[in-house]
Amino acid sequence: MCSIMFNFESVTVAEASSSKGECEHPGSFGNMCFVCGQKLVETGVSFRYIHKEMRLNQDEISRLRDSDMTLLQRQRKLYLVLDLDHTLLNSTLLKDLKPEEEYLKSHTHSLLDVSGGSLFMPEHMHMMTKLRPFVHSFLKEASEMFVMYIYTMGDRQYARQMAKLLDPKGEYFGDRIISRDDGTVRHQKSLDVVLGQESAVLILDDTENAWPNHKDNLIVIERYHFFASSCRQFDHKYKSLSELKSDESEPDGALATVLKVLKQVHALFFKDVDEDISNKDVRLMLKQVRKEILKGCKVVFSRVFPTKAKPEDHPLWKMAEELGATCATEVDASVTHVVAMEMGTEKARWGLREKKFVVHRGWIDAANYLWKKQPEENFSLEQLKKQQGTEEE
């Protein structure tokens, strides 16, 4: 019997036959079984990013994922799926540059040697791309703990061009570059085209709604708005980093923060060296790390939720609990924080009298995005009032 073989990393799809020697048709190239050569009706999941005509059936996908878990245990690695736009970089069309951003054209790096650069202008694509600060260090360190994928809602040409900027030697991603052309559901991302067990996959993305079926695997990162067009896209009124001639901090920026989270989750997963990892679940480790962020905080909310709504059903209440805080509807001596949107409420005034922290909801949102408890003084109601006044001008 003829057998067509291919390699994906160190995983090999081998001949899949039953004990009677009948081919189980684990997958196909085009409409032909890659084991026995029989013509097949097109079925299974498409893995176009590996080979444009390749499809695998669910049993073969499961077999590959199971066999790869053994390899992962030896290498002490997990999977990490990375979004591109607003996560690792920010791109804009040249025609969308504002006059205040024209100076950037004289600061771009050569595409012939991208290793030391962060600002590029692939003119054949009529665009400019800015890599997020710390991205090179992030990818280098993450690659020691994870098998990494790119997964973008951009098209295949864009995905591969961005991969060349991030990984010019092809040492981090290989062919694991998934674009919108490779997904199985329009306008959504899914792990069905990732050859890794869901229990061993982490996702880094700025858009939670892109992953409706995998939110427990997801680390949501603060969006990177370098270009003015990016701010306009999300209807932000403030100036972009490029207009301010500024950028995120390398040591204290979003990627540096996320790298610390990844290290914590990885350490928890492989805590017991000899333990079988097939029974472990990275999603539980991620929840465990999140629970430490606001641990020890007891939060009471004041006029933050609609009057007739159940407070415990509100996303902000649930977010605070996921971050480790205890939430309450009434004040008592054990309360540490009052979350309000104006100073005139009874609970906010009580908080000031009792010398509790009185903050606006942004304090919880920031802890959620930055994976770290934030200084309360940066989220006072006075700060909120100033911010609202600036936006109205």
mmCIF file of N, CA and C in Angstrom, residues 71-164:
data_model
loop_
_atom_site.group_PDB
_atom_site.id
_atom_site.type_symbol
_atom_site.label_atom_id
_atom_site.label_comp_id
_atom_site.label_asym_id
_atom_site.label_seq_id
_atom_site.Cartn_x
_atom_site.Cartn_y
_atom_site.Cartn_z
ATOM 1 N N LEU A 71 5.534 14.800 23.235
ATOM 2 C CA LEU A 71 6.685 15.608 22.821
ATOM 3 C C LEU A 71 6.781 16.881 23.653
ATOM 4 N N LEU A 72 5.635 17.516 23.902
ATOM 5 C CA LEU A 72 5.617 18.744 24.701
ATOM 6 C C LEU A 72 6.145 18.506 26.102
ATOM 7 N N GLN A 73 5.784 17.371 26.687
ATOM 8 C CA GLN A 73 6.234 17.072 28.043
ATOM 9 C C GLN A 73 7.760 16.968 28.090
ATOM 10 N N ARG A 74 8.340 16.342 27.069
ATOM 11 C CA ARG A 74 9.811 16.234 27.021
ATOM 12 C C ARG A 74 10.461 17.603 26.867
ATOM 13 N N GLN A 75 9.846 18.454 26.045
ATOM 14 C CA GLN A 75 10.416 19.781 25.768
ATOM 15 C C GLN A 75 10.006 20.827 26.802
ATOM 16 N N ARG A 76 9.070 20.465 27.679
ATOM 17 C CA ARG A 76 8.498 21.406 28.657
ATOM 18 C C ARG A 76 7.976 22.654 27.949
ATOM 19 N N LYS A 77 7.139 22.412 26.946
ATOM 20 C CA LYS A 77 6.554 23.518 26.185
ATOM 21 C C LYS A 77 5.032 23.397 26.119
ATOM 22 N N LEU A 78 4.378 24.564 25.965
ATOM 23 C CA LEU A 78 2.946 24.645 25.696
ATOM 24 C C LEU A 78 2.761 25.319 24.336
ATOM 25 N N TYR A 79 1.510 25.604 23.968
ATOM 26 C CA TYR A 79 1.233 26.319 22.721
ATOM 27 C C TYR A 79 0.830 27.754 23.034
ATOM 28 N N LEU A 80 1.241 28.679 22.152
ATOM 29 C CA LEU A 80 0.852 30.081 22.283
ATOM 30 C C LEU A 80 0.416 30.588 20.913
ATOM 31 N N VAL A 81 -0.842 31.030 20.823
ATOM 32 C CA VAL A 81 -1.403 31.561 19.581
ATOM 33 C C VAL A 81 -1.436 33.077 19.683
ATOM 34 N N LEU A 82 -0.774 33.755 18.741
ATOM 35 C CA LEU A 82 -0.578 35.209 18.825
ATOM 36 C C LEU A 82 -1.313 35.943 17.715
ATOM 37 N N ASP A 83 -2.103 36.920 18.107
ATOM 38 C CA ASP A 83 -2.700 37.852 17.152
ATOM 39 C C ASP A 83 -1.617 38.813 16.664
ATOM 40 N N LEU A 84 -1.862 39.472 15.538
ATOM 41 C CA LEU A 84 -0.904 40.456 15.016
ATOM 42 C C LEU A 84 -1.308 41.890 15.352
ATOM 43 N N ASP A 85 -2.367 42.382 14.686
ATOM 44 C CA ASP A 85 -2.718 43.804 14.771
ATOM 45 C C ASP A 85 -3.172 44.214 16.159
ATOM 46 N N HIS A 86 -2.583 45.291 16.649
ATOM 47 C CA HIS A 86 -2.856 45.870 17.969
ATOM 48 C C HIS A 86 -2.354 44.985 19.110
ATOM 49 N N THR A 87 -1.726 43.853 18.776
ATOM 50 C CA THR A 87 -1.167 42.955 19.793
ATOM 51 C C THR A 87 0.355 42.964 19.705
ATOM 52 N N LEU A 88 0.899 42.557 18.556
ATOM 53 C CA LEU A 88 2.350 42.548 18.353
ATOM 54 C C LEU A 88 2.823 43.748 17.535
ATOM 55 N N LEU A 89 1.897 44.408 16.833
ATOM 56 C CA LEU A 89 2.280 45.501 15.937
ATOM 57 C C LEU A 89 1.062 46.352 15.618
ATOM 58 N N ASN A 90 1.288 47.434 14.871
ATOM 59 C CA ASN A 90 0.206 48.286 14.389
ATOM 60 C C ASN A 90 0.543 48.712 12.963
ATOM 61 N N SER A 91 -0.421 48.581 12.065
ATOM 62 C CA SER A 91 -0.214 48.929 10.658
ATOM 63 C C SER A 91 -1.211 49.989 10.213
ATOM 64 N N THR A 92 -0.819 50.760 9.211
ATOM 65 C CA THR A 92 -1.716 51.746 8.616
ATOM 66 C C THR A 92 -1.448 51.844 7.125
ATOM 67 N N LEU A 93 -2.461 52.172 6.345
ATOM 68 C CA LEU A 93 -2.252 52.473 4.935
ATOM 69 C C LEU A 93 -1.575 53.828 4.829
ATOM 70 N N LEU A 94 -0.668 53.972 3.871
ATOM 71 C CA LEU A 94 0.065 55.233 3.721
ATOM 72 C C LEU A 94 -0.889 56.397 3.482
ATOM 73 N N LYS A 95 -1.975 56.142 2.775
ATOM 74 C CA LYS A 95 -2.924 57.222 2.470
ATOM 75 C C LYS A 95 -3.668 57.706 3.718
ATOM 76 N N ASP A 96 -3.620 56.909 4.800
ATOM 77 C CA ASP A 96 -4.313 57.289 6.037
ATOM 78 C C ASP A 96 -3.411 58.011 7.037
ATOM 79 N N LEU A 97 -2.130 58.212 6.673
ATOM 80 C CA LEU A 97 -1.233 58.964 7.558
ATOM 81 C C LEU A 97 -1.675 60.418 7.635
ATOM 82 N N LYS A 98 -1.705 60.976 8.827
ATOM 83 C CA LYS A 98 -2.028 62.395 8.990
ATOM 84 C C LYS A 98 -0.780 63.224 8.701
ATOM 85 N N PRO A 99 -0.938 64.503 8.381
ATOM 86 C CA PRO A 99 0.239 65.357 8.140
ATOM 87 C C PRO A 99 1.245 65.305 9.293
ATOM 88 N N GLU A 100 0.728 65.184 10.518
ATOM 89 C CA GLU A 100 1.614 65.132 11.695
ATOM 90 C C GLU A 100 2.426 63.843 11.751
ATOM 91 N N GLU A 101 2.080 62.877 10.896
ATOM 92 C CA GLU A 101 2.787 61.596 10.902
ATOM 93 C C GLU A 101 3.732 61.433 9.709
ATOM 94 N N GLU A 102 3.767 62.413 8.832
ATOM 95 C CA GLU A 102 4.606 62.307 7.636
ATOM 96 C C GLU A 102 6.086 62.141 7.983
ATOM 97 N N TYR A 103 6.496 62.648 9.138
ATOM 98 C CA TYR A 103 7.895 62.548 9.558
ATOM 99 C C TYR A 103 8.350 61.087 9.668
ATOM 100 N N LEU A 104 7.387 60.185 9.867
ATOM 101 C CA LEU A 104 7.720 58.775 10.048
ATOM 102 C C LEU A 104 8.383 58.169 8.813
ATOM 103 N N LYS A 105 8.049 58.700 7.638
ATOM 104 C CA LYS A 105 8.574 58.123 6.394
ATOM 105 C C LYS A 105 10.097 58.196 6.329
ATOM 106 N N SER A 106 10.674 59.165 7.005
ATOM 107 C CA SER A 106 12.140 59.297 6.997
ATOM 108 C C SER A 106 12.785 58.508 8.136
ATOM 109 N N HIS A 107 11.972 57.782 8.919
ATOM 110 C CA HIS A 107 12.498 57.014 10.053
ATOM 111 C C HIS A 107 12.320 55.506 9.871
ATOM 112 N N THR A 108 11.901 55.071 8.680
ATOM 113 C CA THR A 108 11.668 53.637 8.469
ATOM 114 C C THR A 108 12.978 52.876 8.276
ATOM 115 N N HIS A 109 12.935 51.579 8.575
ATOM 116 C CA HIS A 109 14.108 50.716 8.451
ATOM 117 C C HIS A 109 14.046 49.921 7.144
ATOM 118 N N SER A 110 15.204 49.500 6.705
ATOM 119 C CA SER A 110 15.289 48.736 5.460
ATOM 120 C C SER A 110 14.642 47.373 5.605
ATOM 121 N N LEU A 111 13.928 46.953 4.566
ATOM 122 C CA LEU A 111 13.319 45.625 4.561
ATOM 123 C C LEU A 111 14.341 44.530 4.250
ATOM 124 N N LEU A 112 15.550 44.946 3.833
ATOM 125 C CA LEU A 112 16.594 43.976 3.512
ATOM 126 C C LEU A 112 17.195 43.361 4.771
ATOM 127 N N ASP A 113 17.173 44.128 5.867
ATOM 128 C CA ASP A 113 17.664 43.615 7.153
ATOM 129 C C ASP A 113 16.743 44.146 8.243
ATOM 130 N N VAL A 114 15.745 43.346 8.604
ATOM 131 C CA VAL A 114 14.712 43.821 9.523
ATOM 132 C C VAL A 114 15.041 43.545 10.984
ATOM 133 N N SER A 115 16.133 42.843 11.232
ATOM 134 C CA SER A 115 16.397 42.324 12.583
ATOM 135 C C SER A 115 16.475 43.413 13.654
ATOM 136 N N GLY A 116 17.020 44.599 13.309
ATOM 137 C CA GLY A 116 17.179 45.616 14.343
ATOM 138 C C GLY A 116 16.147 46.717 14.272
ATOM 139 N N GLY A 117 15.189 46.611 13.359
ATOM 140 C CA GLY A 117 14.248 47.699 13.140
ATOM 141 C C GLY A 117 12.913 47.510 13.825
ATOM 142 N N SER A 118 12.124 48.609 13.849
ATOM 143 C CA SER A 118 10.775 48.522 14.417
ATOM 144 C C SER A 118 9.735 49.243 13.565
ATOM 145 N N LEU A 119 10.178 50.068 12.601
ATOM 146 C CA LEU A 119 9.254 50.802 11.745
ATOM 147 C C LEU A 119 9.566 50.494 10.281
ATOM 148 N N PHE A 120 8.578 49.989 9.556
ATOM 149 C CA PHE A 120 8.819 49.524 8.192
ATOM 150 C C PHE A 120 7.743 50.040 7.236
ATOM 151 N N MET A 121 8.141 50.150 5.959
ATOM 152 C CA MET A 121 7.215 50.632 4.937
ATOM 153 C C MET A 121 7.250 49.692 3.734
ATOM 154 N N PRO A 122 6.492 48.579 3.795
ATOM 155 C CA PRO A 122 6.416 47.686 2.630
ATOM 156 C C PRO A 122 5.609 48.388 1.524
ATOM 157 N N GLU A 123 6.321 49.125 0.668
ATOM 158 C CA GLU A 123 5.627 49.994 -0.289
ATOM 159 C C GLU A 123 4.775 49.218 -1.274
ATOM 160 N N HIS A 124 5.146 47.956 -1.565
ATOM 161 C CA HIS A 124 4.320 47.170 -2.481
ATOM 162 C C HIS A 124 2.945 46.901 -1.896
ATOM 163 N N MET A 125 2.820 47.085 -0.544
ATOM 164 C CA MET A 125 1.526 46.914 0.118
ATOM 165 C C MET A 125 0.902 48.267 0.469
ATOM 166 N N HIS A 126 1.624 49.373 0.112
ATOM 167 C CA HIS A 126 1.130 50.746 0.348
ATOM 168 C C HIS A 126 0.778 50.962 1.820
ATOM 169 N N MET A 127 1.661 50.503 2.676
ATOM 170 C CA MET A 127 1.377 50.603 4.100
ATOM 171 C C MET A 127 2.633 50.822 4.922
ATOM 172 N N MET A 128 2.431 51.132 6.201
ATOM 173 C CA MET A 128 3.523 51.282 7.161
ATOM 174 C C MET A 128 3.176 50.456 8.393
ATOM 175 N N THR A 129 4.190 49.788 8.947
ATOM 176 C CA THR A 129 3.986 48.930 10.117
ATOM 177 C C THR A 129 4.962 49.304 11.222
ATOM 178 N N LYS A 130 4.451 49.390 12.441
ATOM 179 C CA LYS A 130 5.281 49.661 13.620
ATOM 180 C C LYS A 130 5.185 48.448 14.549
ATOM 181 N N LEU A 131 6.343 47.841 14.850
ATOM 182 C CA LEU A 131 6.375 46.726 15.796
ATOM 183 C C LEU A 131 6.241 47.261 17.216
ATOM 184 N N ARG A 132 5.550 46.535 18.042
ATOM 185 C CA ARG A 132 5.335 46.973 19.426
ATOM 186 C C ARG A 132 6.655 46.888 20.206
ATOM 187 N N PRO A 133 6.948 47.869 21.042
ATOM 188 C CA PRO A 133 8.162 47.790 21.854
ATOM 189 C C PRO A 133 8.231 46.495 22.655
ATOM 190 N N PHE A 134 9.420 45.919 22.741
ATOM 191 C CA PHE A 134 9.718 44.690 23.488
ATOM 192 C C PHE A 134 9.336 43.430 22.718
ATOM 193 N N VAL A 135 8.815 43.576 21.477
ATOM 194 C CA VAL A 135 8.312 42.395 20.777
ATOM 195 C C VAL A 135 9.416 41.377 20.480
ATOM 196 N N HIS A 136 10.637 41.834 20.154
ATOM 197 C CA HIS A 136 11.721 40.891 19.840
ATOM 198 C C HIS A 136 12.105 40.073 21.075
ATOM 199 N N SER A 137 12.237 40.747 22.213
ATOM 200 C CA SER A 137 12.563 40.037 23.461
ATOM 201 C C SER A 137 11.426 39.117 23.863
ATOM 202 N N PHE A 138 10.196 39.594 23.665
ATOM 203 C CA PHE A 138 9.018 38.791 23.998
ATOM 204 C C PHE A 138 9.015 37.478 23.219
ATOM 205 N N LEU A 139 9.204 37.555 21.909
ATOM 206 C CA LEU A 139 9.166 36.352 21.069
ATOM 207 C C LEU A 139 10.315 35.401 21.408
ATOM 208 N N LYS A 140 11.482 35.959 21.660
ATOM 209 C CA LYS A 140 12.653 35.130 21.985
ATOM 210 C C LYS A 140 12.414 34.334 23.275
ATOM 211 N N GLU A 141 11.934 35.040 24.307
ATOM 212 C CA GLU A 141 11.717 34.363 25.594
ATOM 213 C C GLU A 141 10.510 33.428 25.550
ATOM 214 N N ALA A 142 9.455 33.851 24.856
ATOM 215 C CA ALA A 142 8.262 33.006 24.768
ATOM 216 C C ALA A 142 8.546 31.723 23.998
ATOM 217 N N SER A 143 9.432 31.798 22.997
ATOM 218 C CA SER A 143 9.733 30.612 22.175
ATOM 219 C C SER A 143 10.419 29.511 22.978
ATOM 220 N N GLU A 144 11.005 29.869 24.104
ATOM 221 C CA GLU A 144 11.643 28.864 24.952
ATOM 222 C C GLU A 144 10.621 28.085 25.782
ATOM 223 N N MET A 145 9.388 28.640 25.875
ATOM 224 C CA MET A 145 8.337 28.003 26.680
ATOM 225 C C MET A 145 7.168 27.495 25.846
ATOM 226 N N PHE A 146 7.063 27.992 24.596
ATOM 227 C CA PHE A 146 5.872 27.710 23.795
ATOM 228 C C PHE A 146 6.213 27.374 22.343
ATOM 229 N N VAL A 147 5.395 26.518 21.744
ATOM 230 C CA VAL A 147 5.332 26.377 20.291
ATOM 231 C C VAL A 147 4.357 27.452 19.836
ATOM 232 N N MET A 148 4.801 28.376 18.979
ATOM 233 C CA MET A 148 4.007 29.574 18.704
ATOM 234 C C MET A 148 3.369 29.581 17.316
ATOM 235 N N TYR A 149 2.155 30.086 17.281
ATOM 236 C CA TYR A 149 1.400 30.306 16.046
ATOM 237 C C TYR A 149 1.097 31.798 15.898
ATOM 238 N N ILE A 150 1.011 32.278 14.659
ATOM 239 C CA ILE A 150 0.374 33.551 14.349
ATOM 240 C C ILE A 150 -1.037 33.236 13.878
ATOM 241 N N TYR A 151 -2.017 34.025 14.358
ATOM 242 C CA TYR A 151 -3.399 33.861 13.892
ATOM 243 C C TYR A 151 -3.991 35.255 13.740
ATOM 244 N N THR A 152 -4.217 35.674 12.508
ATOM 245 C CA THR A 152 -4.682 37.027 12.236
ATOM 246 C C THR A 152 -5.930 37.026 11.372
ATOM 247 N N MET A 153 -6.734 38.066 11.512
ATOM 248 C CA MET A 153 -7.886 38.255 10.624
ATOM 249 C C MET A 153 -7.471 38.965 9.342
ATOM 250 N N GLY A 154 -6.187 39.266 9.190
ATOM 251 C CA GLY A 154 -5.670 39.784 7.933
ATOM 252 C C GLY A 154 -5.569 38.678 6.897
ATOM 253 N N ASP A 155 -5.341 39.054 5.626
ATOM 254 C CA ASP A 155 -5.241 38.021 4.590
ATOM 255 C C ASP A 155 -3.868 37.348 4.625
ATOM 256 N N ARG A 156 -3.699 36.297 3.801
ATOM 257 C CA ARG A 156 -2.488 35.476 3.851
ATOM 258 C C ARG A 156 -1.235 36.281 3.485
ATOM 259 N N GLN A 157 -1.339 37.145 2.453
ATOM 260 C CA GLN A 157 -0.180 37.936 2.047
ATOM 261 C C GLN A 157 0.290 38.831 3.196
ATOM 262 N N TYR A 158 -0.669 39.480 3.859
ATOM 263 C CA TYR A 158 -0.338 40.365 4.975
ATOM 264 C C TYR A 158 0.273 39.569 6.130
ATOM 265 N N ALA A 159 -0.326 38.438 6.449
ATOM 266 C CA ALA A 159 0.157 37.614 7.563
ATOM 267 C C ALA A 159 1.610 37.198 7.345
ATOM 268 N N ARG A 160 1.938 36.767 6.130
ATOM 269 C CA ARG A 160 3.294 36.301 5.844
ATOM 270 C C ARG A 160 4.294 37.456 5.820
ATOM 271 N N GLN A 161 3.872 38.622 5.338
ATOM 272 C CA GLN A 161 4.763 39.783 5.345
ATOM 273 C C GLN A 161 5.080 40.216 6.773
ATOM 274 N N MET A 162 4.058 40.219 7.639
ATOM 275 C CA MET A 162 4.269 40.608 9.033
ATOM 276 C C MET A 162 5.153 39.574 9.754
ATOM 277 N N ALA A 163 4.966 38.299 9.413
ATOM 278 C CA ALA A 163 5.792 37.243 10.013
ATOM 279 C C ALA A 163 7.264 37.450 9.663
ATOM 280 N N LYS A 164 7.537 37.921 8.436
ATOM 281 C CA LYS A 164 8.931 38.185 8.034
ATOM 282 C C LYS A 164 9.544 39.311 8.850
#
